[in-house]
PDB file of C-alpha atoms in Angstrom:
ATOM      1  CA  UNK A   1     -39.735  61.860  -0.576  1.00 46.00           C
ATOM      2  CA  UNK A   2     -36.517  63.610   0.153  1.00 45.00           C
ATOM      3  CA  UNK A   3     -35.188  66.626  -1.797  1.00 46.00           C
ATOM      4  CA  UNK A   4     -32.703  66.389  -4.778  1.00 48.00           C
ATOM      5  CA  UNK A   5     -29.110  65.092  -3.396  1.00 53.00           C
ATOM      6  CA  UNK A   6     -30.106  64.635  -0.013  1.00 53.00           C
ATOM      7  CA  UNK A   7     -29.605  61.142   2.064  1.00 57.00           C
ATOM      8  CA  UNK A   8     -31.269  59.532   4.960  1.00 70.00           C
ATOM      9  CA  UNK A   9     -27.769  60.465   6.701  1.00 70.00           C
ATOM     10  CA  UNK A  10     -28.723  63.645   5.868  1.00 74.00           C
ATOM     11  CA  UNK A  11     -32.341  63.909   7.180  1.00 80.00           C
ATOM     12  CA  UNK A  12     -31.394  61.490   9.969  1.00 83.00           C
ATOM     13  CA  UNK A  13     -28.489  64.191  11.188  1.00 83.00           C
ATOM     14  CA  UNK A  14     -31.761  66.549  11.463  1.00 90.00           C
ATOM     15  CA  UNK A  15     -33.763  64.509  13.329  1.00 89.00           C
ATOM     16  CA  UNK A  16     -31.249  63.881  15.659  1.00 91.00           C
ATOM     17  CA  UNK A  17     -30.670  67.256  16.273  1.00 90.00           C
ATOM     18  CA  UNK A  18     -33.937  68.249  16.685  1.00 94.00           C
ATOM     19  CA  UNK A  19     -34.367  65.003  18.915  1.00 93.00           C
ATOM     20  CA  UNK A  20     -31.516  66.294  20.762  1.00 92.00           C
ATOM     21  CA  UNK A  21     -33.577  69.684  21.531  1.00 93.00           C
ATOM     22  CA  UNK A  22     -36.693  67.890  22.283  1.00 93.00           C
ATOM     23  CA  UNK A  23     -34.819  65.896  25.138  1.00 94.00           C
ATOM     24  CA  UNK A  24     -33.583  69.006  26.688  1.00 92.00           C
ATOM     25  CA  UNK A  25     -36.839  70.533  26.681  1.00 93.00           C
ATOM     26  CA  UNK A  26     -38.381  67.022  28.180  1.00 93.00           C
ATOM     27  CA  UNK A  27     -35.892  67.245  31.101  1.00 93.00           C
ATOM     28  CA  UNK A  28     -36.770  70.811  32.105  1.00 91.00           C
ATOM     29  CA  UNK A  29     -40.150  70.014  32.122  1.00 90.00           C
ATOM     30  CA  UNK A  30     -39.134  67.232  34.200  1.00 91.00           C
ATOM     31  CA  UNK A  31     -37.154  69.546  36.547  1.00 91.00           C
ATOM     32  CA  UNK A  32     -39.694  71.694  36.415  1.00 89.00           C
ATOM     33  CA  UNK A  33     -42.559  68.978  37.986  1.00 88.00           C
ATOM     34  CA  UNK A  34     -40.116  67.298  39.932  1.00 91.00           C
ATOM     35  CA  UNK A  35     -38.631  70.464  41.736  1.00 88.00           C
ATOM     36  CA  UNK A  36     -41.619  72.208  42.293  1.00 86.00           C
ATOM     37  CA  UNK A  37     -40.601  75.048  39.779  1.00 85.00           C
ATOM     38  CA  UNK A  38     -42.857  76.576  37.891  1.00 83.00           C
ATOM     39  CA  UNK A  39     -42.320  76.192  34.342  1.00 86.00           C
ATOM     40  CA  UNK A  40     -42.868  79.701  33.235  1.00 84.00           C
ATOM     41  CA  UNK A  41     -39.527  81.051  35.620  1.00 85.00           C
ATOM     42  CA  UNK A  42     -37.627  78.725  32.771  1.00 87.00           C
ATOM     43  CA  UNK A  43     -39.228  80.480  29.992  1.00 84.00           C
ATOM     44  CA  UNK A  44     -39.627  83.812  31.539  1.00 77.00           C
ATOM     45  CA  UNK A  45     -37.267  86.504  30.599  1.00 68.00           C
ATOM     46  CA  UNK A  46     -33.269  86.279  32.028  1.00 60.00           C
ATOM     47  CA  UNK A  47     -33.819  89.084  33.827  1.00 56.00           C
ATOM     48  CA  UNK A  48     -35.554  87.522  36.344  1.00 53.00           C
ATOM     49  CA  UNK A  49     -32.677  85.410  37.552  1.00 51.00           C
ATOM     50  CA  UNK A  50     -31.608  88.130  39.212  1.00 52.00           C
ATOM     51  CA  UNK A  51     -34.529  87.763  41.849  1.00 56.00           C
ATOM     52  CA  UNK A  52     -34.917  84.231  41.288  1.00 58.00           C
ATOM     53  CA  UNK A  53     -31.866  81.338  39.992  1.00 74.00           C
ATOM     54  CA  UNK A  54     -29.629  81.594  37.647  1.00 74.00           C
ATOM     55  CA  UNK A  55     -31.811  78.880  35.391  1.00 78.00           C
ATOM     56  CA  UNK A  56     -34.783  81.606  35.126  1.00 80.00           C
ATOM     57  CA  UNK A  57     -35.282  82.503  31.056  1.00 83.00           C
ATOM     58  CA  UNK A  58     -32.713  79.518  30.281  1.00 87.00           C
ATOM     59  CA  UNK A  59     -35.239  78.453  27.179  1.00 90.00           C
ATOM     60  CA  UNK A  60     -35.488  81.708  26.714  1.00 89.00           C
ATOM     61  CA  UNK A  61     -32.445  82.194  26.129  1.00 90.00           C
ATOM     62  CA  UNK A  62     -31.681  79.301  24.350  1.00 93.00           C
ATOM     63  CA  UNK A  63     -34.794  79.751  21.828  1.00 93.00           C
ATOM     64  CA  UNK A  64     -32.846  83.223  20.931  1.00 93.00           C
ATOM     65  CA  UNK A  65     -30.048  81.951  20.400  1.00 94.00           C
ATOM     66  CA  UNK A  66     -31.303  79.589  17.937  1.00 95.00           C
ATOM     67  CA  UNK A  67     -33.199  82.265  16.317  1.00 95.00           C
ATOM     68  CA  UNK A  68     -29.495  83.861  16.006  1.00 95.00           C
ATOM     69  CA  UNK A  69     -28.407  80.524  14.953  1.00 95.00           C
ATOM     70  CA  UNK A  70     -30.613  80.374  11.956  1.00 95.00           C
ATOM     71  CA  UNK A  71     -30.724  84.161  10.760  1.00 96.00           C
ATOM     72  CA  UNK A  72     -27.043  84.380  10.247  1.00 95.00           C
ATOM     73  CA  UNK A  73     -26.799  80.957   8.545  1.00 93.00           C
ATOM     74  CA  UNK A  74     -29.489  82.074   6.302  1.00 95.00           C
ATOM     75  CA  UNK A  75     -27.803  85.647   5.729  1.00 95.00           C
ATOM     76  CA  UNK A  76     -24.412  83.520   4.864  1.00 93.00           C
ATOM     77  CA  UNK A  77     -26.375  81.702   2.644  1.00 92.00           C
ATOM     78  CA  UNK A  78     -27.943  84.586   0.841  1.00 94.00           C
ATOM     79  CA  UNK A  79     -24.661  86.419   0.216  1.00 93.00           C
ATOM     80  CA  UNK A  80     -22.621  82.766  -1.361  1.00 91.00           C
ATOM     81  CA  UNK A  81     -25.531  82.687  -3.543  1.00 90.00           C
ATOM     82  CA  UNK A  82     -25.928  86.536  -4.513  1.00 90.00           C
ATOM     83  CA  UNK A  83     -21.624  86.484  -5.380  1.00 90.00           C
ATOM     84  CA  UNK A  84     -22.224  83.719  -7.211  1.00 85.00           C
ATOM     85  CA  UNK A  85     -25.098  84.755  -9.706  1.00 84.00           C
ATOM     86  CA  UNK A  86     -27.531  81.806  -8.479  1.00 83.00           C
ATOM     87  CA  UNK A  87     -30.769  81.579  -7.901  1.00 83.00           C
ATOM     88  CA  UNK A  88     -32.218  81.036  -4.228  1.00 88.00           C
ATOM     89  CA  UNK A  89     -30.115  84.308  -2.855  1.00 93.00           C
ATOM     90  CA  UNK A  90     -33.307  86.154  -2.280  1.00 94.00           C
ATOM     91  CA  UNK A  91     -34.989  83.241  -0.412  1.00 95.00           C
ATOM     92  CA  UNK A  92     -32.676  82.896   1.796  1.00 96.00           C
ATOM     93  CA  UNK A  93     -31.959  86.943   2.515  1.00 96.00           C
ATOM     94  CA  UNK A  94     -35.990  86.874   2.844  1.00 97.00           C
ATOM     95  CA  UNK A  95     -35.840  84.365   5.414  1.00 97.00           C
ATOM     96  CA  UNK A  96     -32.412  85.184   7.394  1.00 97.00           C
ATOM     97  CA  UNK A  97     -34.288  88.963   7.801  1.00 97.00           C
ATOM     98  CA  UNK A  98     -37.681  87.142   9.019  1.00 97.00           C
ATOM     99  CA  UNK A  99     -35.997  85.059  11.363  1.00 97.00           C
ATOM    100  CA  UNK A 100     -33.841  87.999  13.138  1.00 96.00           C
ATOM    101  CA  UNK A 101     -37.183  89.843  13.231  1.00 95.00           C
ATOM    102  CA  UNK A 102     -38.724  87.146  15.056  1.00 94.00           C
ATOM    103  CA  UNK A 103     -35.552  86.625  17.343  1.00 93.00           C
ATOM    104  CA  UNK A 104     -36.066  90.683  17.945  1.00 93.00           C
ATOM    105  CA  UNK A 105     -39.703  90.301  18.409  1.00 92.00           C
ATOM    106  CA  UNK A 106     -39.465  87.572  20.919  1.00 89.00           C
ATOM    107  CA  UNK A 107     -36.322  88.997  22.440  1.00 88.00           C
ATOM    108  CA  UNK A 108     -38.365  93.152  23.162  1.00 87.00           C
ATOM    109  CA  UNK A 109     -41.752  91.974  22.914  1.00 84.00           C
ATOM    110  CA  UNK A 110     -42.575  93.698  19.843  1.00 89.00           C
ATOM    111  CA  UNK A 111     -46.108  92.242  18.541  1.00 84.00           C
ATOM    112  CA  UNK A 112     -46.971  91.835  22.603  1.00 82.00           C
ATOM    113  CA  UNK A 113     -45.874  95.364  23.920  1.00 84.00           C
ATOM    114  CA  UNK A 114     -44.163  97.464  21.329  1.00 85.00           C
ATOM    115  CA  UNK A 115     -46.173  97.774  18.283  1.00 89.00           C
ATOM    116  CA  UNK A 116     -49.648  97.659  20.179  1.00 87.00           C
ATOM    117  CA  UNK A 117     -48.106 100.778  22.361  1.00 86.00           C
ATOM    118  CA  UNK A 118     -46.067 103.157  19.546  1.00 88.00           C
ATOM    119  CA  UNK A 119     -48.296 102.331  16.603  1.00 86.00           C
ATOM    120  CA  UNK A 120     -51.673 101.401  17.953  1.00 88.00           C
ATOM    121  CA  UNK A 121     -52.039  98.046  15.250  1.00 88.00           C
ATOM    122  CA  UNK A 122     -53.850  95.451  17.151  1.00 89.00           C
ATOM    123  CA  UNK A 123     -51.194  91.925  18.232  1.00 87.00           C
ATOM    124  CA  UNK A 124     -53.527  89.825  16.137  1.00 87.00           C
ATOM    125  CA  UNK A 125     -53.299  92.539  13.029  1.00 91.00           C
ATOM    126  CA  UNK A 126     -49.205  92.035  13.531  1.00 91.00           C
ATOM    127  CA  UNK A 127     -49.971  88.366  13.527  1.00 89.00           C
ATOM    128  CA  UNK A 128     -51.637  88.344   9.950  1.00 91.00           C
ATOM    129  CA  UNK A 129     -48.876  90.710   8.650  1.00 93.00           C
ATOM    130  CA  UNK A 130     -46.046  88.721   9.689  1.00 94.00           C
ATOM    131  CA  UNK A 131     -47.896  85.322   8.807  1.00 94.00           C
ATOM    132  CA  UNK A 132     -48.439  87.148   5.334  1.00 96.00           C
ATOM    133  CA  UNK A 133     -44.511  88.042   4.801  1.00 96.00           C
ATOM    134  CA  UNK A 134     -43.681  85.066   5.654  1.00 96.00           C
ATOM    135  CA  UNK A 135     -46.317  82.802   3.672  1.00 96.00           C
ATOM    136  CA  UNK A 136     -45.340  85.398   0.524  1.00 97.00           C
ATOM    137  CA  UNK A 137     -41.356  84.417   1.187  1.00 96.00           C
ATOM    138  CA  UNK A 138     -41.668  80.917   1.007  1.00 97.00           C
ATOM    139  CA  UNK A 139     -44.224  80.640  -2.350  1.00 97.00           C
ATOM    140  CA  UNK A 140     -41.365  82.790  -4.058  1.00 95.00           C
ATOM    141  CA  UNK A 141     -38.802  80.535  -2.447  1.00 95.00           C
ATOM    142  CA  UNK A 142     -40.921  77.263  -3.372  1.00 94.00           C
ATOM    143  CA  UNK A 143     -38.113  75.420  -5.455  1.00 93.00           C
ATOM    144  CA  UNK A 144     -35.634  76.151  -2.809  1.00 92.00           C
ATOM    145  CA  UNK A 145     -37.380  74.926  -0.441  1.00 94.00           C
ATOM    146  CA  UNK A 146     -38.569  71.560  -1.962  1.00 91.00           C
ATOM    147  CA  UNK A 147     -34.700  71.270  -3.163  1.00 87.00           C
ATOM    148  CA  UNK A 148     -33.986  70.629   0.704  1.00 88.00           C
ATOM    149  CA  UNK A 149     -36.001  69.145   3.781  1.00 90.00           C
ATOM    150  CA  UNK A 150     -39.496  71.187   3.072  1.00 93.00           C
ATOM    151  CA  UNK A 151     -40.753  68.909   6.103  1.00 93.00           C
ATOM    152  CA  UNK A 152     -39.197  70.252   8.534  1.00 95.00           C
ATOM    153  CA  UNK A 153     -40.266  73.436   7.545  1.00 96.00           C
ATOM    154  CA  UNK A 154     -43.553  72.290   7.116  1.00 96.00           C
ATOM    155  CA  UNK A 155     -43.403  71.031  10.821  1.00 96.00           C
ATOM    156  CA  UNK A 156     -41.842  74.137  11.836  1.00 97.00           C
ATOM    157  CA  UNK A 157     -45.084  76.109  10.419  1.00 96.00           C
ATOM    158  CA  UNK A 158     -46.940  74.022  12.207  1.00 96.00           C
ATOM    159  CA  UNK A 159     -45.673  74.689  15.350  1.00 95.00           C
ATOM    160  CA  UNK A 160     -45.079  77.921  15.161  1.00 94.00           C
ATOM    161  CA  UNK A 161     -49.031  78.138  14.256  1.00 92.00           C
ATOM    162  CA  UNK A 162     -49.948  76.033  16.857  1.00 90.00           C
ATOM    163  CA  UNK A 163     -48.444  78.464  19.773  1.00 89.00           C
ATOM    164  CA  UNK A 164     -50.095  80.959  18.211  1.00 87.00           C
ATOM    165  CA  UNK A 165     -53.674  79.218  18.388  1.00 85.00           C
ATOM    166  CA  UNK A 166     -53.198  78.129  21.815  1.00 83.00           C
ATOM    167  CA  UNK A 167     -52.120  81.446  23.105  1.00 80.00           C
ATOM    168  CA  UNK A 168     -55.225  82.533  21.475  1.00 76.00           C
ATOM    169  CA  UNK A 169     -57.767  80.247  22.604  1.00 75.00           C
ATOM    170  CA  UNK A 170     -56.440  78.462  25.495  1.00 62.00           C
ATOM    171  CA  UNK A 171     -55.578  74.770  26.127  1.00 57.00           C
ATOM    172  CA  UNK A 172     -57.120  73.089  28.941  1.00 53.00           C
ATOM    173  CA  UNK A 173     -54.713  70.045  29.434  1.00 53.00           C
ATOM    174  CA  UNK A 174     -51.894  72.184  30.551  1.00 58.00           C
ATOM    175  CA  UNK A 175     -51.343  75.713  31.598  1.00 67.00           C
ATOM    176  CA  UNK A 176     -51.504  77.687  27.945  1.00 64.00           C
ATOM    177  CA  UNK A 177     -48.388  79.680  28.438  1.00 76.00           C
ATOM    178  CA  UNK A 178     -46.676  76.595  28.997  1.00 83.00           C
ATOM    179  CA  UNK A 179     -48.198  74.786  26.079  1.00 84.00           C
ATOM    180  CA  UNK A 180     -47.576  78.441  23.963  1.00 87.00           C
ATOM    181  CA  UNK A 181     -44.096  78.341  25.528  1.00 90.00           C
ATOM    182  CA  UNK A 182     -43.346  74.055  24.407  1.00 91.00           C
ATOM    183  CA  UNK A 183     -44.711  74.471  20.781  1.00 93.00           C
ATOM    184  CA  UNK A 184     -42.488  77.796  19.908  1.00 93.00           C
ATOM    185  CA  UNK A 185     -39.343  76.744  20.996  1.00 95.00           C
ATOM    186  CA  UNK A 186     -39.985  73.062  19.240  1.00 96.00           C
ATOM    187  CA  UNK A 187     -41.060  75.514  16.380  1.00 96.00           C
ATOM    188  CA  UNK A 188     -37.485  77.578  16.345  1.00 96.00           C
ATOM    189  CA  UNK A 189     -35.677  74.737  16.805  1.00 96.00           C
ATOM    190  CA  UNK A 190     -37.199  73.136  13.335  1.00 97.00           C
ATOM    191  CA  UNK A 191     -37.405  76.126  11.864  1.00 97.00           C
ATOM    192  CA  UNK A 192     -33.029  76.760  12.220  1.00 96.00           C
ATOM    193  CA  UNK A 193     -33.014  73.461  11.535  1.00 95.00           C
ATOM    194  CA  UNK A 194     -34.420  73.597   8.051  1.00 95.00           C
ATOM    195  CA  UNK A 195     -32.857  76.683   7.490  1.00 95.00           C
ATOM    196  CA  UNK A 196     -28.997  75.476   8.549  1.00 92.00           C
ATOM    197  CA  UNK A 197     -29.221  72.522   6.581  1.00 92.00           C
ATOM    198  CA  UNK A 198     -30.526  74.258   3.480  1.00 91.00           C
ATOM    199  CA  UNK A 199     -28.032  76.919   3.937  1.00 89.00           C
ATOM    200  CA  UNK A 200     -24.940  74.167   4.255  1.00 86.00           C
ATOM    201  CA  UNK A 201     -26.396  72.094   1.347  1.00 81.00           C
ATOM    202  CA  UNK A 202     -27.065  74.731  -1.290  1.00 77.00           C
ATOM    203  CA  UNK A 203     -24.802  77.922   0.032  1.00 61.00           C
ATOM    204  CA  UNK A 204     -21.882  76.800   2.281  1.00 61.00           C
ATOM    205  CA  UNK A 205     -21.061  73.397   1.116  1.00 52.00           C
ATOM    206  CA  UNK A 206     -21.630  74.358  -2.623  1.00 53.00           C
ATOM    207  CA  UNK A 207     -19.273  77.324  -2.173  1.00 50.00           C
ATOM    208  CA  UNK A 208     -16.828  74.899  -0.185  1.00 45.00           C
ATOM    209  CA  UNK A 209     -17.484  72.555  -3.340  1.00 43.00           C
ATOM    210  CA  UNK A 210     -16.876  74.564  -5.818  1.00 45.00           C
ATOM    211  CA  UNK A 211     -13.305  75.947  -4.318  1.00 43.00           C
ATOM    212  CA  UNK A 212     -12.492  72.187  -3.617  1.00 34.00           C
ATOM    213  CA  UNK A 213     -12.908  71.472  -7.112  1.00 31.00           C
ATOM    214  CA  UNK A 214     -11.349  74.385  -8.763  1.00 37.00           C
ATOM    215  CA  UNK A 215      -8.338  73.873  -6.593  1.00 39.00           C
ATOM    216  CA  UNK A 216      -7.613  70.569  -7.894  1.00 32.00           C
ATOM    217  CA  UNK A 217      -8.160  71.567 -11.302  1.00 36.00           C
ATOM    218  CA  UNK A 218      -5.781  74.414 -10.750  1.00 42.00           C
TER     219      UNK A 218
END
């Protein structure tokens, strides 16, 4: 069942997009066998392309900027709604701040290097904190998010979760931080995609709506 309003043009757009993501990821794993390159020099950090090609950290790099992608939609999102008194501003503030945490916690190695080193809290204590901030955002944002594609998100959760398992506990079909690396940047890409289209449908567009409207009325 799709959320209040929304078509299959609408959820078909998503797909597509996310399709679209999934297809670029498919051909540089393709590359990748093909070539003879290991898979990790594309997932690695950008700085490495200084010793290696210029492709080294590309889905790196891309996964960021998708992280970027979705924070400042969100953040839009949050400020429409909080200027115009209605309800949802603090789901989406809650997530646009999440998501630029994770973007910064992928980006320095926070929860790997960071935290462990300056604080002394355990990566899998980090883990349970930031799946508990983020579980606690989305029950109080519950009837925002079943208002819009909550399936994606869902799928984005489960993703997400999944390259957190398998970096815990291995995967013996594939190398792990390959398998780690495939389900968290499938994971961002759902996750900005959920978050862009419920930011559109309920912030931007309503705003762009609303001004539409007045202006003819005017």
């Amino acid at each position: 069942m799709l959320p209040d309003r929304r078509t299959w043009r609408v959820a078909a757009g998503v797909v597509a997009g996310v399709a679209i993501a999934a297809i670029a990821l498919a051909i540089v794993i393709y590359v990748s066998a093909s070539r003879d390159i290991a898979f990790g020099i594309f997932t690695g950090e950008s700085s490495r392309a200084v010793v290696d090609d210029w492709y080294a950290g590309l889905l790196s790099d891309l996964g960021l900027a998708i992280w970027a992608f979705g924070a400042v939609g969100s953040l839009l999102a949050a400020l429409l709604h909080l200027r115009r008194g209605r309800p949802g501003a603090g789901f989406f503030a809650a997530m646009g701040v999440i998501t630029a945490w994770l973007a910064a916690d992928d980006a320095f190695l926070w929860h790997e290097e960071l935290i462990p080193d300056t604080v002394g809290v355990d990566e899998k204590v980090v883990f349970v904190v930031y799946g508990v901030v983020t579980v606690a955002a989305m029950v109080a944002g519950r009837s925002t998010i079943v208002r819009n594609l909550w399936w994606v998100l869902g799928t984005a959760c489960v993703l997400l979760a999944g390259s957190i398992v398998a970096e815990r506990v291995g995967f013996s079909l594939w190398t792990t931080d390959d398998v780690v690396s495939v389900f968290k940047f499938m994971g961002i890409v759902t996750w900005t995609a959920f978050l862009v289209e419920a930011a559109v449908h309920q912030g931007i567009g309503s705003a762009t709506g609303s001004s539409v409207v007045q202006n003819m009325s005017g």
